[in-house]
Amino acid sequence: MSQHLLLSRAAKTLTLAQVMRMSNEEAETMFARIRWHKTNGQPVCPICGGTAVYNVRRPNGPPRWRCKGCNKEFTTTSGTLFAWHKLPVQVYLSAIAVAMNEVKGKNALALSRDLGTSYKATWVLLHKIREALGSEVKGIQVGGEGKTVETDGAYFGGHVRPANLKENRIDRRTAMNQSGKRKVVVVARERDGRTVSHVFKTERESVAWLTSRIAKGTKVVADEAASWNDLHSRFQVDRIDHQKAYSLDGISSNQAESFFSRLRRGEQGHYHHVAGPYLAAYARESSWREDNRRVSNGDQAQHAIKLAFASAPSPDFCGYYQRHKIS
Ligand SMILES: [Zn+2]
């Protein structure tokens, strides 16, 4: 049997040990090289694009420049998702290395213990990385002429605990007795292509979104649920009845299922409470991991940093704790 990719040398191009051995300066240089790869790490002003700069680094501070063109000061992270960072850049690099090495995702509490950072700072940092990964598939369409896209939904959250005594137990299947917090993640996954996902109250509500995210001419595979009937007016849809088989005559939604099994394992093993306001972000992270599972962790980390640099400062997570007054 051939060796699993994750066990091979090729998959281990960025290790935490490697990052830990880097001096802060080396980490800063690596960051700068990835951000300004076109100028081989030479700083480019994020405001006006000028390359003529003064070095205005303060003693013991991170590298800092002032643009000769517009006179604004900036660092390696200005104007990006990691803007206004308070942690050394090495911490960001370590967090990315660890987050990429945990194939099903990393939980913030465990990472804060690994890095010796506060839980709050780590939680925000992981959400920023998640946001960077998610930005790659923002608004893209999957499928196209001659391509196949599998779609499916799975419910998360809103668990109602059964009462201890049998006589107190209620029928948890009825709408009246549910918590109302249950949400469905719907995925559209192109075979050998990208994966997009979103969160809805019901599967049926997702049809308009699916129609906008799946390109015309795509062959769609869905299960027997009535929620998908409306897709027939727009696409050629093959249905697979999971009561009878998971794969029949080449029709299956196994790739969509595999996305959910990863998200489910992430929920159970790492994040515990993925449901709630951040479910869509976890789902997008899971899609990204699924699409990049054959890419070495070093390349994944570089890619994640590039995405973070290409993303503007996070409206959701920059200064999150200051705004929400959580101490
Ligand atoms: Zn400038």
Tab-separated table of C-alpha atoms in Angstrom, residues 1-319:
chain	number	residue	atom	x	y	z
A	1	MET	CA	0.000	0.000	0.000
A	2	SER	CA	1.324	3.425	-0.818
A	3	GLN	CA	2.145	5.739	2.039
A	4	HIS	CA	-0.532	8.136	3.225
A	5	LEU	CA	0.280	11.687	2.175
A	6	LEU	CA	0.144	13.015	5.720
A	7	LEU	CA	2.876	10.568	6.765
A	8	SER	CA	5.196	11.485	3.931
A	9	ARG	CA	8.093	13.944	4.108
A	10	ALA	CA	6.467	16.107	1.467
A	11	ALA	CA	3.563	16.873	3.804
A	12	LYS	CA	5.848	18.077	6.564
A	13	THR	CA	7.407	21.156	5.045
A	14	LEU	CA	6.446	23.434	7.913
A	15	THR	CA	6.669	22.190	11.459
A	16	LEU	CA	6.077	23.958	14.730
A	17	ALA	CA	9.629	23.016	15.740
A	18	GLN	CA	10.919	24.859	12.677
A	19	VAL	CA	8.948	27.984	13.558
A	20	MET	CA	10.055	27.781	17.185
A	21	ARG	CA	13.696	27.727	16.092
A	22	MET	CA	13.242	30.900	14.045
A	23	SER	CA	14.242	34.167	15.629
A	24	ASN	CA	11.555	36.806	15.663
A	25	GLU	CA	13.476	38.613	12.950
A	26	GLU	CA	13.552	35.529	10.722
A	27	ALA	CA	9.800	35.137	11.237
A	28	GLU	CA	9.272	38.810	10.309
A	29	THR	CA	11.388	38.298	7.178
A	30	MET	CA	9.377	35.215	6.209
A	31	PHE	CA	6.144	37.163	6.692
A	32	ALA	CA	7.471	40.056	4.599
A	33	ARG	CA	8.602	37.679	1.806
A	34	ILE	CA	5.168	36.123	1.611
A	35	ARG	CA	3.337	39.445	1.731
A	36	TRP	CA	5.553	41.300	-0.710
A	37	HIS	CA	6.589	38.356	-2.867
A	38	LYS	CA	6.649	40.508	-6.009
A	39	THR	CA	9.387	42.739	-4.559
A	40	ASN	CA	11.159	39.829	-2.855
A	41	GLY	CA	10.209	41.015	0.635
A	42	GLN	CA	10.935	44.729	0.079
A	43	PRO	CA	8.167	46.769	1.781
A	44	VAL	CA	5.392	48.262	-0.351
A	45	CYS	CA	3.181	51.002	1.123
A	46	PRO	CA	-0.343	49.575	1.650
A	47	ILE	CA	-1.865	53.055	1.176
A	48	CYS	CA	-0.284	54.357	-2.044
A	49	GLY	CA	1.777	51.410	-3.294
A	50	GLY	CA	5.055	53.351	-3.036
A	51	THR	CA	8.302	51.455	-2.531
A	52	ALA	CA	10.490	54.358	-1.360
A	53	VAL	CA	10.442	54.171	2.424
A	54	TYR	CA	12.257	55.303	5.570
A	55	ASN	CA	13.109	52.704	8.176
A	56	VAL	CA	11.439	53.929	11.368
A	57	ARG	CA	11.767	50.813	13.488
A	58	ARG	CA	11.704	51.590	17.208
A	59	PRO	CA	14.027	49.888	19.687
A	60	ASN	CA	12.635	46.393	20.440
A	61	GLY	CA	9.662	47.064	18.145
A	62	PRO	CA	8.660	45.171	15.005
A	63	PRO	CA	9.972	46.342	11.576
A	64	ARG	CA	8.289	49.617	10.696
A	65	TRP	CA	8.514	51.935	7.709
A	66	ARG	CA	7.341	55.395	6.694
A	67	CYS	CA	6.327	55.907	3.085
A	68	LYS	CA	8.205	58.715	1.317
A	69	GLY	CA	5.218	59.229	-0.954
A	70	CYS	CA	2.278	59.567	1.451
A	71	ASN	CA	4.147	59.843	4.761
A	72	LYS	CA	2.062	57.075	6.408
A	73	GLU	CA	3.717	54.517	8.701
A	74	PHE	CA	3.144	50.798	8.279
A	75	THR	CA	4.311	47.331	9.396
A	76	THR	CA	4.260	43.910	7.708
A	77	THR	CA	0.661	43.397	8.796
A	78	SER	CA	-0.868	46.858	8.145
A	79	GLY	CA	-3.966	46.773	5.975
A	80	THR	CA	-4.359	42.993	6.359
A	81	LEU	CA	-6.337	40.589	8.500
A	82	PHE	CA	-3.553	40.622	11.096
A	83	ALA	CA	-3.493	44.433	11.345
A	84	TRP	CA	-2.927	46.026	14.760
A	85	HIS	CA	-1.373	42.837	15.988
A	86	LYS	CA	-0.222	42.842	19.548
A	87	LEU	CA	1.501	39.471	19.469
A	88	PRO	CA	4.925	38.805	17.956
A	89	VAL	CA	4.686	37.667	14.350
A	90	GLN	CA	6.221	34.343	15.384
A	91	VAL	CA	3.056	33.562	17.342
A	92	TYR	CA	0.995	34.065	14.176
A	93	LEU	CA	3.283	31.791	12.232
A	94	SER	CA	3.166	29.128	14.963
A	95	ALA	CA	-0.617	29.370	15.150
A	96	ILE	CA	-0.895	28.922	11.384
A	97	ALA	CA	1.550	25.974	11.423
A	98	VAL	CA	-0.395	24.256	14.201
A	99	ALA	CA	-3.797	25.058	12.710
A	100	MET	CA	-2.679	23.636	9.350
A	101	ASN	CA	-1.220	20.496	10.915
A	102	GLU	CA	-4.447	19.625	12.709
A	103	VAL	CA	-6.269	18.226	9.728
A	104	LYS	CA	-9.673	18.508	11.335
A	105	GLY	CA	-9.057	21.922	12.877
A	106	LYS	CA	-7.611	23.119	16.137
A	107	ASN	CA	-9.513	24.279	19.179
A	108	ALA	CA	-8.635	27.609	20.752
A	109	LEU	CA	-8.156	26.363	24.298
A	110	ALA	CA	-5.644	23.691	23.251
A	111	LEU	CA	-3.793	26.158	21.011
A	112	SER	CA	-3.624	28.760	23.788
A	113	ARG	CA	-1.963	26.117	25.963
A	114	ASP	CA	0.479	25.222	23.157
A	115	LEU	CA	1.483	28.831	22.514
A	116	GLY	CA	1.196	30.278	25.998
A	117	THR	CA	-1.214	32.954	24.715
A	118	SER	CA	-4.524	33.962	26.302
A	119	TYR	CA	-7.631	32.018	25.317
A	120	LYS	CA	-9.324	35.180	24.040
A	121	ALA	CA	-6.438	36.249	21.813
A	122	THR	CA	-6.122	32.694	20.475
A	123	TRP	CA	-9.848	32.378	19.784
A	124	VAL	CA	-9.825	35.625	17.795
A	125	LEU	CA	-6.644	34.592	15.963
A	126	LEU	CA	-8.141	31.255	14.901
A	127	HIS	CA	-11.251	33.033	13.684
A	128	LYS	CA	-9.049	35.362	11.609
A	129	ILE	CA	-7.275	32.378	10.051
A	130	ARG	CA	-10.683	30.789	9.421
A	131	GLU	CA	-11.856	34.014	7.783
A	132	ALA	CA	-8.753	34.077	5.569
A	133	LEU	CA	-9.367	30.496	4.429
A	134	GLY	CA	-13.052	31.219	3.799
A	135	SER	CA	-12.223	34.298	1.710
A	136	GLU	CA	-10.857	32.081	-1.033
A	137	VAL	CA	-14.228	30.609	-1.943
A	138	LYS	CA	-16.264	33.758	-1.269
A	139	GLY	CA	-18.794	34.201	-4.057
A	140	ILE	CA	-17.238	31.590	-6.382
A	141	GLN	CA	-19.333	29.248	-8.493
A	142	VAL	CA	-18.694	25.522	-8.661
A	143	GLY	CA	-19.364	23.143	-11.563
A	144	GLY	CA	-19.972	24.047	-15.189
A	145	GLU	CA	-20.555	22.292	-18.491
A	146	GLY	CA	-19.582	18.599	-18.219
A	147	LYS	CA	-18.928	18.816	-14.473
A	148	THR	CA	-20.668	17.157	-11.542
A	149	VAL	CA	-21.549	18.820	-8.237
A	150	GLU	CA	-22.770	16.877	-5.206
A	151	THR	CA	-25.079	18.643	-2.810
A	152	ASP	CA	-26.385	17.678	0.595
A	153	GLY	CA	-27.349	19.099	3.978
A	154	ALA	CA	-26.650	18.117	7.594
A	155	TYR	CA	-28.103	19.482	10.810
A	156	PHE	CA	-26.027	20.885	13.660
A	157	GLY	CA	-26.771	22.235	17.125
A	158	GLY	CA	-30.003	22.861	18.977
A	159	HIS	CA	-29.670	19.637	20.941
A	160	VAL	CA	-32.475	19.164	23.472
A	161	ARG	CA	-31.406	16.914	26.300
A	162	PRO	CA	-33.853	14.159	27.156
A	163	ALA	CA	-35.220	14.502	30.711
A	164	ASN	CA	-33.881	12.106	33.303
A	165	LEU	CA	-37.220	10.548	34.278
A	166	LYS	CA	-39.092	8.778	31.528
A	167	GLU	CA	-42.438	10.368	32.453
A	168	ASN	CA	-40.928	13.855	31.950
A	169	ARG	CA	-39.590	13.135	28.472
A	170	ILE	CA	-41.094	14.927	25.502
A	171	ASP	CA	-41.212	14.098	21.813
A	172	ARG	CA	-38.092	15.911	20.645
A	173	ARG	CA	-39.024	15.515	16.978
A	174	THR	CA	-41.923	17.974	17.064
A	175	ALA	CA	-41.219	21.617	16.202
A	176	MET	CA	-42.827	22.795	19.453
A	177	ASN	CA	-40.347	20.867	21.539
A	178	GLN	CA	-37.239	21.893	19.648
A	179	SER	CA	-34.890	24.651	20.738
A	180	GLY	CA	-35.142	26.584	17.456
A	181	LYS	CA	-31.348	26.749	17.322
A	182	ARG	CA	-30.930	23.813	14.999
A	183	LYS	CA	-29.360	24.823	11.692
A	184	VAL	CA	-28.540	23.016	8.493
A	185	VAL	CA	-25.216	23.296	6.705
A	186	VAL	CA	-25.683	22.866	2.952
A	187	VAL	CA	-22.741	22.013	0.749
A	188	ALA	CA	-22.108	22.031	-3.003
A	189	ARG	CA	-18.997	20.103	-3.855
A	190	GLU	CA	-17.598	19.815	-7.353
A	191	ARG	CA	-15.957	16.471	-8.059
A	192	ASP	CA	-12.209	17.088	-8.162
A	193	GLY	CA	-12.955	20.766	-7.628
A	194	ARG	CA	-13.910	23.306	-5.003
A	195	THR	CA	-16.406	23.091	-2.167
A	196	VAL	CA	-18.781	25.852	-1.064
A	197	SER	CA	-21.074	25.758	1.964
A	198	HIS	CA	-23.569	27.912	3.803
A	199	VAL	CA	-25.955	27.797	6.757
A	200	PHE	CA	-29.766	27.817	6.604
A	201	LYS	CA	-32.765	27.084	8.793
A	202	THR	CA	-34.013	24.382	6.456
A	203	GLU	CA	-32.667	22.577	3.377
A	204	ARG	CA	-35.458	23.980	1.242
A	205	GLU	CA	-34.337	27.551	2.013
A	206	SER	CA	-30.952	26.797	0.469
A	207	VAL	CA	-32.194	26.200	-3.088
A	208	ALA	CA	-31.868	29.846	-4.214
A	209	TRP	CA	-28.314	29.960	-2.837
A	210	LEU	CA	-27.439	26.659	-4.556
A	211	THR	CA	-28.808	27.998	-7.816
A	212	SER	CA	-26.547	31.041	-7.558
A	213	ARG	CA	-23.431	29.085	-6.608
A	214	ILE	CA	-23.695	26.189	-9.074
A	215	ALA	CA	-22.828	27.112	-12.658
A	216	LYS	CA	-25.250	26.510	-15.543
A	217	GLY	CA	-24.905	23.175	-17.311
A	218	THR	CA	-23.693	21.332	-14.190
A	219	LYS	CA	-24.934	17.836	-13.431
A	220	VAL	CA	-26.117	17.847	-9.806
A	221	VAL	CA	-26.324	14.833	-7.498
A	222	ALA	CA	-28.667	15.006	-4.494
A	223	ASP	CA	-30.351	12.517	-2.198
A	224	GLU	CA	-34.067	11.698	-2.162
A	225	ALA	CA	-35.137	14.512	0.207
A	226	ALA	CA	-38.066	16.528	-1.186
A	227	SER	CA	-36.153	19.738	-0.360
A	228	TRP	CA	-34.079	19.306	-3.528
A	229	ASN	CA	-37.031	18.907	-5.944
A	230	ASP	CA	-36.844	22.556	-7.006
A	231	LEU	CA	-33.322	22.022	-8.337
A	232	HIS	CA	-34.753	20.014	-11.256
A	233	SER	CA	-36.131	23.125	-12.952
A	234	ARG	CA	-32.598	24.511	-13.276
A	235	PHE	CA	-30.212	21.554	-13.492
A	236	GLN	CA	-30.017	17.965	-14.597
A	237	VAL	CA	-30.291	16.236	-11.202
A	238	ASP	CA	-29.444	12.633	-10.396
A	239	ARG	CA	-31.001	11.373	-7.187
A	240	ILE	CA	-29.531	8.741	-4.940
A	241	ASP	CA	-31.833	7.063	-2.419
A	242	HIS	CA	-29.726	6.504	0.674
A	243	GLN	CA	-32.298	4.064	2.017
A	244	LYS	CA	-31.319	1.741	-0.828
A	245	ALA	CA	-27.657	2.461	-1.535
A	246	TYR	CA	-24.909	5.034	-1.096
A	247	SER	CA	-23.639	4.541	-4.621
A	248	LEU	CA	-25.578	3.113	-7.537
A	249	ASP	CA	-24.679	3.113	-11.247
A	250	GLY	CA	-21.980	5.687	-10.592
A	251	ILE	CA	-24.387	8.048	-8.823
A	252	SER	CA	-23.317	8.990	-5.303
A	253	SER	CA	-22.975	11.956	-3.028
A	254	ASN	CA	-20.030	10.444	-1.194
A	255	GLN	CA	-17.879	13.572	-1.539
A	256	ALA	CA	-20.547	15.709	0.095
A	257	GLU	CA	-20.835	13.058	2.818
A	258	SER	CA	-17.101	13.120	3.383
A	259	PHE	CA	-17.240	16.912	3.910
A	260	PHE	CA	-19.874	16.418	6.596
A	261	SER	CA	-18.002	13.635	8.292
A	262	ARG	CA	-14.998	15.969	8.610
A	263	LEU	CA	-17.143	18.786	9.984
A	264	ARG	CA	-18.893	16.381	12.372
A	265	ARG	CA	-15.589	15.012	13.655
A	266	GLY	CA	-14.358	18.572	14.072
A	267	GLU	CA	-17.487	19.327	16.075
A	268	GLN	CA	-17.138	16.302	18.296
A	269	GLY	CA	-13.402	16.127	18.699
A	270	HIS	CA	-12.119	19.688	18.620
A	271	TYR	CA	-14.604	22.511	18.730
A	272	HIS	CA	-17.499	20.978	20.676
A	273	HIS	CA	-19.837	23.913	20.075
A	274	VAL	CA	-19.595	24.690	16.385
A	275	ALA	CA	-23.286	25.492	16.204
A	276	GLY	CA	-24.489	29.040	16.733
A	277	PRO	CA	-23.284	32.222	15.065
A	278	TYR	CA	-19.977	30.799	13.828
A	279	LEU	CA	-21.277	27.623	12.196
A	280	ALA	CA	-20.881	29.089	8.685
A	281	ALA	CA	-17.240	30.014	9.422
A	282	TYR	CA	-16.447	26.509	10.695
A	283	ALA	CA	-18.140	25.034	7.637
A	284	ARG	CA	-16.083	27.235	5.283
A	285	GLU	CA	-12.889	26.231	7.089
A	286	SER	CA	-13.871	22.595	6.724
A	287	SER	CA	-14.488	23.073	2.979
A	288	TRP	CA	-11.068	24.653	2.585
A	289	ARG	CA	-9.381	21.785	4.418
A	290	GLU	CA	-11.269	19.247	2.341
A	291	ASP	CA	-10.153	20.951	-0.900
A	292	ASN	CA	-6.536	21.263	0.258
A	293	ARG	CA	-6.129	17.898	1.951
A	294	ARG	CA	-3.527	16.734	-0.575
A	295	VAL	CA	-1.416	19.897	-0.240
A	296	SER	CA	1.644	19.834	2.052
A	297	ASN	CA	1.258	21.718	5.335
A	298	GLY	CA	4.025	24.169	4.437
A	299	ASP	CA	2.221	25.111	1.236
A	300	GLN	CA	-1.078	25.286	3.143
A	301	ALA	CA	0.495	27.655	5.683
A	302	GLN	CA	1.996	29.894	2.977
A	303	HIS	CA	-1.337	29.896	1.233
A	304	ALA	CA	-3.178	30.783	4.476
A	305	ILE	CA	-0.790	33.679	5.124
A	306	LYS	CA	-1.214	34.941	1.560
A	307	LEU	CA	-4.989	34.832	1.960
A	308	ALA	CA	-4.723	36.690	5.272
A	309	PHE	CA	-2.603	39.362	3.595
A	310	ALA	CA	-5.013	39.652	0.722
A	311	SER	CA	-7.951	40.118	3.127
A	312	ALA	CA	-8.748	43.510	4.599
A	313	PRO	CA	-8.774	43.939	8.394
A	314	SER	CA	-11.529	41.774	9.782
A	315	PRO	CA	-14.779	43.655	10.459
A	316	ASP	CA	-15.895	40.827	12.745
A	317	PHE	CA	-12.781	40.138	14.746
A	318	CYS	CA	-10.545	43.221	14.804
A	319	GLY	CA	-10.881	44.643	18.283
